[in-house]
Amino acid sequence: MLFDAHEDLAWNMLTFGRDYTRSAHETRRLEAESGSHAPKVNGNTLLGYPDYLRGQVGIVFGTLFAAPLRRKSGKWDTPVYADADEAHRIYRQELGLYHRLTEEHPDKFRLLRTRGDLNAHIAEWKQKPADAAKPVGLVVLMEGAEGVRSPDELPSWWEDGLRIIGLAWAGTRFCGGTGEPGPLTDEGRALLRGMADVGFLLDISHMDPEAAREAVETYAGDVIASHANPAALLPESNSNRFLPDDVIDALAARDGVIGIVPYNRFLDATWKPGDPRLPLEKVVEHIDYICQRTGSSRHVAIGSDFDGGFGVEMVPEGIDTVADLQKLAPLLEARGYTNSDIAAIFAHNWLRKLKTVLK
């Protein structure tokens, strides 16, 4: 079984009308026939229910995401916000899409809100044959907290199924973010206090390192980085998107988990579109770096960020759909990782964190 801690499903459903009950290949065919702009601006999809089954992807962290208006990518990029009210409206709309998906297709997708939901879901996946149809579990993650207009709203978000919150994508009123550095603000500290009171899992992905350091040190709840690669393996990059060693160390000290992103530009900062796809071994290098840095396989996992601004053209060779993440297993084994290590990286590390947040 494999868990993927970051997929921008609702954003794709809202922006491009993608139907994730279909296979990735079926979606590609339909988009090519219809002349959809989705493959051009977001790449050819890597995701679909049949692909989850083939890859034994049993749990996905599905995001709520929208870009601020100042980072709008083009006319096609319609779910953008100018203020917190607009962000709130878009994120609520996306959350509604997850509810609709799971209500209309309960045989394919289910929301996981409680420990009981999680335990029953894991039991079903263990009991049924690998090739048997079963639902994919969805845990909802807010990427960039601008949709939370006030900490007072946090209980209602929890009630409606949100379980993980990342304060930033770009910079927010809470902290600096990717391409827009800055510390944690007083509003950010207040939000963290409110999140801890309710019980949310904090995702530091996209937070500027200065803000992330304070958040990891002070947040009273559990902390992860759902999709973030180590900065040390990207020396040519001057982006604040990647995790410095001291932040990796701090996360490990808090028993955090880091999801590695199998996106070529996050594996080799010199890679550019049009270059040959990188070898899949590059993903293993990033996984191994975290393991060597932290001294165990306990603090690393997968956070693909699939369909999040890139498609099959921009991921390593050998990955055609999400099902192919299973190809990492023999590469890890060749590096000396045990079956127990691989199970931790594929599923058990994220499972440990889910058991802390799903009550």
Short mmCIF file of C-alpha atoms in Angstrom, two decimals:
data_model
loop_
_atom_site.label_atom_id
_atom_site.label_comp_id
_atom_site.label_asym_id
_atom_site.label_seq_id
_atom_site.Cartn_x
_atom_site.Cartn_y
_atom_site.Cartn_z
CA MET A 1 0.00 0.00 0.00
CA LEU A 2 1.20 3.52 -0.78
CA PHE A 3 0.07 6.89 0.56
CA ASP A 4 0.50 10.09 -1.46
CA ALA A 5 0.48 13.20 0.73
CA HIS A 6 -0.19 15.84 -1.90
CA GLU A 7 -2.43 15.86 -4.97
CA ASP A 8 -4.25 18.91 -6.34
CA LEU A 9 -7.42 17.05 -7.23
CA ALA A 10 -10.09 19.66 -6.42
CA TRP A 11 -8.21 22.46 -8.19
CA ASN A 12 -8.05 20.33 -11.34
CA MET A 13 -11.71 19.39 -11.05
CA LEU A 14 -12.66 23.05 -10.68
CA THR A 15 -10.26 24.48 -13.27
CA PHE A 16 -10.30 21.85 -16.00
CA GLY A 17 -13.28 19.66 -15.18
CA ARG A 18 -11.06 16.61 -14.78
CA ASP A 19 -12.88 13.45 -13.70
CA TYR A 20 -10.66 11.33 -11.50
CA THR A 21 -12.98 8.34 -11.64
CA ARG A 22 -11.47 7.82 -15.12
CA SER A 23 -8.00 6.47 -15.79
CA ALA A 24 -5.21 8.91 -16.58
CA HIS A 25 -5.03 7.53 -20.13
CA GLU A 26 -8.77 8.02 -20.65
CA THR A 27 -8.52 11.62 -19.46
CA ARG A 28 -5.56 12.24 -21.76
CA ARG A 29 -7.48 10.82 -24.72
CA LEU A 30 -10.59 12.88 -24.00
CA GLU A 31 -8.60 16.09 -23.49
CA ALA A 32 -6.70 15.52 -26.74
CA GLU A 33 -9.92 14.89 -28.68
CA SER A 34 -11.70 17.91 -27.21
CA GLY A 35 -8.80 20.32 -27.68
CA SER A 36 -8.70 21.05 -23.96
CA HIS A 37 -6.07 23.56 -22.86
CA ALA A 38 -5.36 21.51 -19.73
CA PRO A 39 -2.44 19.46 -21.13
CA LYS A 40 -0.76 22.61 -22.46
CA VAL A 41 -0.96 24.62 -19.25
CA ASN A 42 -0.92 21.84 -16.64
CA GLY A 43 0.58 18.83 -18.41
CA ASN A 44 -0.98 15.48 -19.21
CA THR A 45 -2.58 14.02 -16.12
CA LEU A 46 -0.89 11.38 -14.00
CA LEU A 47 -3.95 10.48 -11.93
CA GLY A 48 -7.12 8.41 -12.07
CA TYR A 49 -8.97 5.85 -10.01
CA PRO A 50 -7.83 2.78 -12.01
CA ASP A 51 -4.24 3.99 -11.67
CA TYR A 52 -4.58 4.31 -7.89
CA LEU A 53 -5.72 0.68 -7.78
CA ARG A 54 -2.88 -0.56 -10.00
CA GLY A 55 -0.37 1.29 -7.85
CA GLN A 56 -1.99 0.27 -4.56
CA VAL A 57 -2.36 3.96 -3.68
CA GLY A 58 -4.78 3.62 -0.80
CA ILE A 59 -4.75 7.10 0.73
CA VAL A 60 -4.29 10.52 -0.87
CA PHE A 61 -4.08 13.93 0.78
CA GLY A 62 -6.34 15.96 -1.51
CA THR A 63 -5.68 19.68 -1.43
CA LEU A 64 -7.71 22.84 -1.32
CA PHE A 65 -5.70 25.26 -3.44
CA ALA A 66 -6.03 28.54 -5.30
CA ALA A 67 -3.42 31.10 -6.28
CA PRO A 68 -3.54 34.74 -5.22
CA LEU A 69 -4.51 37.09 -8.04
CA ARG A 70 -0.98 38.50 -8.24
CA ARG A 71 0.27 34.99 -9.19
CA LYS A 72 -2.42 34.27 -11.80
CA SER A 73 -0.89 32.13 -14.57
CA GLY A 74 -3.16 33.18 -17.44
CA LYS A 75 -6.76 33.63 -18.52
CA TRP A 76 -7.38 29.93 -17.93
CA ASP A 77 -6.38 30.25 -14.25
CA THR A 78 -9.83 31.14 -12.93
CA PRO A 79 -9.84 30.05 -9.26
CA VAL A 80 -7.73 32.96 -7.99
CA TYR A 81 -8.42 35.25 -5.07
CA ALA A 82 -7.83 38.91 -4.29
CA ASP A 83 -8.67 38.70 -0.60
CA ALA A 84 -9.52 36.28 2.19
CA ASP A 85 -13.23 36.30 1.38
CA GLU A 86 -12.56 35.16 -2.18
CA ALA A 87 -10.10 32.51 -0.98
CA HIS A 88 -12.69 31.28 1.50
CA ARG A 89 -15.32 30.99 -1.25
CA ILE A 90 -13.00 29.04 -3.59
CA TYR A 91 -11.75 26.68 -0.89
CA ARG A 92 -15.30 26.00 0.25
CA GLN A 93 -16.23 25.24 -3.35
CA GLU A 94 -13.32 22.82 -3.64
CA LEU A 95 -14.18 21.14 -0.35
CA GLY A 96 -17.68 20.68 -1.74
CA LEU A 97 -16.18 18.91 -4.76
CA TYR A 98 -14.56 16.32 -2.48
CA HIS A 99 -17.86 15.77 -0.70
CA ARG A 100 -19.63 15.39 -4.03
CA LEU A 101 -16.97 13.00 -5.38
CA THR A 102 -17.20 10.72 -2.36
CA GLU A 103 -20.99 10.88 -2.16
CA GLU A 104 -21.53 10.14 -5.87
CA HIS A 105 -18.77 7.51 -6.13
CA PRO A 106 -18.52 5.84 -2.69
CA ASP A 107 -17.13 2.71 -4.33
CA LYS A 108 -14.14 4.71 -5.61
CA PHE A 109 -13.43 7.49 -3.09
CA ARG A 110 -14.15 8.07 0.60
CA LEU A 111 -13.36 10.91 2.99
CA LEU A 112 -11.36 9.94 6.05
CA ARG A 113 -12.29 12.13 9.01
CA THR A 114 -11.85 9.96 12.11
CA ARG A 115 -9.60 7.26 13.53
CA GLY A 116 -12.47 4.84 13.02
CA ASP A 117 -12.69 5.80 9.34
CA LEU A 118 -8.94 5.28 9.00
CA ASN A 119 -8.87 1.91 10.75
CA ALA A 120 -11.80 0.55 8.75
CA HIS A 121 -10.24 1.80 5.51
CA ILE A 122 -6.87 0.20 6.22
CA ALA A 123 -8.58 -3.06 7.22
CA GLU A 124 -10.53 -3.16 3.95
CA TRP A 125 -7.39 -2.62 1.90
CA LYS A 126 -5.58 -5.36 3.79
CA GLN A 127 -8.44 -7.85 3.55
CA LYS A 128 -9.28 -7.47 -0.14
CA PRO A 129 -7.05 -8.84 -2.91
CA ALA A 130 -4.63 -6.34 -4.42
CA ASP A 131 -6.55 -6.24 -7.70
CA ALA A 132 -9.98 -5.92 -6.07
CA ALA A 133 -11.94 -2.69 -6.39
CA LYS A 134 -11.94 -0.61 -3.21
CA PRO A 135 -12.23 3.10 -2.41
CA VAL A 136 -9.26 5.45 -2.22
CA GLY A 137 -9.22 7.34 1.07
CA LEU A 138 -9.06 11.13 0.88
CA VAL A 139 -7.68 13.33 3.67
CA VAL A 140 -8.27 17.03 3.00
CA LEU A 141 -5.31 19.45 3.18
CA MET A 142 -5.51 23.23 2.76
CA GLU A 143 -2.50 24.54 0.82
CA GLY A 144 -2.18 28.18 1.82
CA ALA A 145 -4.40 29.25 4.70
CA GLU A 146 -5.87 32.42 3.20
CA GLY A 147 -9.22 30.63 3.09
CA VAL A 148 -9.37 30.81 6.88
CA ARG A 149 -10.60 34.35 7.48
CA SER A 150 -10.28 34.06 11.26
CA PRO A 151 -9.14 31.39 13.73
CA ASP A 152 -12.76 31.36 14.89
CA GLU A 153 -13.62 29.54 11.64
CA LEU A 154 -11.28 26.62 12.31
CA PRO A 155 -13.83 24.43 14.15
CA SER A 156 -16.26 24.66 11.21
CA TRP A 157 -13.52 23.70 8.76
CA TRP A 158 -12.73 20.70 10.97
CA GLU A 159 -16.39 19.75 11.18
CA ASP A 160 -16.58 19.72 7.38
CA GLY A 161 -13.58 17.44 6.95
CA LEU A 162 -10.40 19.54 6.79
CA ARG A 163 -7.57 17.93 8.76
CA ILE A 164 -4.26 19.45 7.56
CA ILE A 165 -3.37 23.11 6.99
CA GLY A 166 -0.34 24.67 5.33
CA LEU A 167 0.03 28.37 6.08
CA ALA A 168 1.60 29.30 2.75
CA TRP A 169 1.87 28.72 -0.97
CA ALA A 170 3.01 32.17 -1.99
CA GLY A 171 3.38 34.64 0.84
CA THR A 172 0.25 35.07 2.95
CA ARG A 173 -0.77 37.33 5.78
CA PHE A 174 0.42 34.52 8.04
CA CYS A 175 4.01 34.11 6.82
CA GLY A 176 6.40 34.29 3.90
CA GLY A 177 6.03 31.69 1.18
CA THR A 178 7.54 30.48 -2.07
CA GLY A 179 9.16 33.37 -3.91
CA GLU A 180 7.97 35.82 -1.25
CA PRO A 181 10.17 35.42 1.83
CA GLY A 182 9.23 36.59 5.26
CA PRO A 183 8.80 35.52 8.88
CA LEU A 184 5.82 34.21 10.75
CA THR A 185 3.48 37.12 11.53
CA ASP A 186 1.35 37.76 14.59
CA GLU A 187 -1.66 36.61 12.56
CA GLY A 188 0.26 33.46 11.71
CA ARG A 189 1.04 32.79 15.35
CA ALA A 190 -2.61 33.29 16.27
CA LEU A 191 -3.66 30.88 13.53
CA LEU A 192 -1.19 28.26 14.77
CA ARG A 193 -2.58 28.54 18.29
CA GLY A 194 -6.10 28.07 16.96
CA MET A 195 -5.06 25.14 14.79
CA ALA A 196 -3.41 23.40 17.73
CA ASP A 197 -6.50 23.94 19.88
CA VAL A 198 -8.67 22.18 17.29
CA GLY A 199 -6.09 19.50 16.48
CA PHE A 200 -4.98 20.22 12.91
CA LEU A 201 -1.79 18.77 11.44
CA LEU A 202 0.52 21.60 10.31
CA ASP A 203 2.12 21.37 6.86
CA ILE A 204 5.20 23.61 6.50
CA SER A 205 5.62 23.04 2.75
CA HIS A 206 6.01 26.36 0.91
CA MET A 207 6.68 28.27 4.15
CA ASP A 208 9.75 30.48 4.00
CA PRO A 209 12.47 28.77 6.06
CA GLU A 210 12.52 31.61 8.60
CA ALA A 211 8.81 31.11 9.25
CA ALA A 212 9.09 27.32 9.13
CA ARG A 213 11.79 27.28 11.81
CA GLU A 214 9.61 29.15 14.27
CA ALA A 215 6.51 27.13 13.38
CA VAL A 216 8.24 23.77 13.85
CA GLU A 217 9.69 24.92 17.17
CA THR A 218 6.50 26.40 18.61
CA TYR A 219 3.50 24.60 17.11
CA ALA A 220 1.78 22.59 19.83
CA GLY A 221 0.43 19.97 17.42
CA ASP A 222 2.10 17.61 14.96
CA VAL A 223 4.10 18.90 11.99
CA ILE A 224 4.83 17.57 8.49
CA ALA A 225 6.08 18.78 5.12
CA SER A 226 3.65 17.13 2.72
CA HIS A 227 5.69 17.89 -0.41
CA ALA A 228 9.19 19.34 -0.08
CA ASN A 229 12.62 18.23 -1.24
CA PRO A 230 16.00 18.83 0.48
CA ALA A 231 17.72 22.07 -0.51
CA ALA A 232 21.16 20.47 -0.19
CA LEU A 233 20.55 18.40 -3.34
CA LEU A 234 19.53 21.51 -5.31
CA PRO A 235 22.60 23.76 -4.90
CA GLU A 236 21.96 25.60 -8.18
CA SER A 237 18.58 26.84 -6.95
CA ASN A 238 18.15 30.10 -5.07
CA SER A 239 14.49 29.33 -4.33
CA ASN A 240 13.18 29.31 -0.77
CA ARG A 241 10.88 26.42 -1.74
CA PHE A 242 13.20 23.65 -0.52
CA LEU A 243 14.07 22.45 2.98
CA PRO A 244 17.41 23.51 4.50
CA ASP A 245 19.18 20.91 6.60
CA ASP A 246 18.35 22.61 9.88
CA VAL A 247 14.61 22.53 9.08
CA ILE A 248 14.89 18.84 8.17
CA ASP A 249 16.63 18.24 11.50
CA ALA A 250 13.96 20.17 13.39
CA LEU A 251 11.16 18.24 11.69
CA ALA A 252 12.80 14.94 12.54
CA ALA A 253 13.22 16.03 16.17
CA ARG A 254 9.44 16.60 16.22
CA ASP A 255 8.86 13.15 14.64
CA GLY A 256 7.76 14.87 11.44
CA VAL A 257 7.58 13.36 7.97
CA ILE A 258 8.69 14.88 4.65
CA GLY A 259 7.03 13.96 1.35
CA ILE A 260 9.46 13.84 -1.58
CA VAL A 261 8.18 15.34 -4.85
CA PRO A 262 9.03 13.35 -8.02
CA TYR A 263 9.06 16.45 -10.22
CA ASN A 264 12.16 16.91 -12.37
CA ARG A 265 12.69 20.57 -11.46
CA PHE A 266 12.58 19.63 -7.76
CA LEU A 267 15.05 16.79 -8.28
CA ASP A 268 17.64 18.69 -10.34
CA ALA A 269 17.51 22.48 -10.38
CA THR A 270 19.29 22.60 -13.76
CA TRP A 271 16.53 20.60 -15.48
CA LYS A 272 14.25 22.54 -17.80
CA PRO A 273 11.23 21.62 -19.94
CA GLY A 274 12.37 19.96 -23.15
CA ASP A 275 15.33 18.24 -21.49
CA PRO A 276 15.34 14.43 -21.32
CA ARG A 277 13.37 13.14 -18.36
CA LEU A 278 15.51 12.37 -15.32
CA PRO A 279 16.13 8.80 -14.16
CA LEU A 280 13.82 7.53 -11.43
CA GLU A 281 16.91 6.98 -9.30
CA LYS A 282 16.89 10.75 -8.67
CA VAL A 283 13.80 10.35 -6.49
CA VAL A 284 15.61 7.68 -4.48
CA GLU A 285 18.56 10.05 -4.00
CA HIS A 286 16.27 12.59 -2.33
CA ILE A 287 14.63 9.92 -0.17
CA ASP A 288 18.03 8.57 0.80
CA TYR A 289 19.30 12.04 1.69
CA ILE A 290 16.55 12.49 4.27
CA CYS A 291 17.18 9.02 5.67
CA GLN A 292 20.93 9.56 5.98
CA ARG A 293 20.44 13.03 7.43
CA THR A 294 17.94 11.90 10.08
CA GLY A 295 19.44 8.47 10.76
CA SER A 296 16.42 6.34 9.84
CA SER A 297 13.64 5.75 7.33
CA ARG A 298 11.11 7.19 9.78
CA HIS A 299 10.93 10.76 8.47
CA VAL A 300 10.47 10.50 4.70
CA ALA A 301 7.62 9.46 2.41
CA ILE A 302 5.97 10.47 -0.87
CA GLY A 303 4.14 13.73 -1.61
CA SER A 304 3.88 13.71 -5.39
CA ASP A 305 2.17 17.08 -6.02
CA PHE A 306 0.82 15.37 -9.14
CA ASP A 307 -1.31 17.40 -11.53
CA GLY A 308 -0.14 20.46 -9.60
CA GLY A 309 1.19 22.54 -12.48
CA PHE A 310 2.99 19.71 -14.27
CA GLY A 311 2.19 16.40 -15.91
CA VAL A 312 3.80 13.26 -17.24
CA GLU A 313 6.24 15.26 -19.39
CA MET A 314 7.96 16.68 -16.30
CA VAL A 315 8.38 13.64 -14.06
CA PRO A 316 11.18 11.06 -14.12
CA GLU A 317 11.45 8.41 -16.78
CA GLY A 318 9.42 5.35 -15.90
CA ILE A 319 6.52 7.26 -14.37
CA ASP A 320 3.53 7.25 -16.70
CA THR A 321 0.88 7.43 -13.98
CA VAL A 322 0.75 7.46 -10.19
CA ALA A 323 0.75 3.65 -10.34
CA ASP A 324 4.42 3.74 -11.31
CA LEU A 325 5.51 5.13 -7.94
CA GLN A 326 5.70 1.45 -6.99
CA LYS A 327 8.81 1.26 -9.19
CA LEU A 328 10.68 3.04 -6.40
CA ALA A 329 10.58 -0.12 -4.28
CA PRO A 330 13.22 -2.17 -6.16
CA LEU A 331 15.45 0.90 -6.46
CA LEU A 332 15.30 1.41 -2.70
CA GLU A 333 15.94 -2.28 -2.14
CA ALA A 334 19.02 -2.07 -4.37
CA ARG A 335 20.36 0.64 -2.04
CA GLY A 336 19.98 -1.63 0.96
CA TYR A 337 16.58 -0.58 2.23
CA THR A 338 14.67 -3.38 3.92
CA ASN A 339 11.04 -4.31 3.34
CA SER A 340 10.26 -2.59 6.63
CA ASP A 341 12.02 0.59 5.48
CA ILE A 342 10.13 0.59 2.19
CA ALA A 343 6.80 0.03 3.94
CA ALA A 344 7.58 3.00 6.20
CA ILE A 345 8.43 5.24 3.25
CA PHE A 346 5.44 4.12 1.20
CA ALA A 347 2.78 4.14 3.89
CA HIS A 348 3.59 3.66 7.55
CA ASN A 349 5.17 7.06 8.17
CA TRP A 350 2.12 8.89 6.87
CA LEU A 351 -0.10 6.43 8.72
CA ARG A 352 1.65 7.33 11.97
CA LYS A 353 0.87 11.01 11.43
CA LEU A 354 -2.73 10.34 10.41
CA LYS A 355 -3.26 8.45 13.64
CA THR A 356 -2.31 11.61 15.54
CA VAL A 357 -4.71 13.90 13.66
CA LEU A 358 -7.73 11.68 12.98
CA LYS A 359 -9.54 11.37 16.28
#
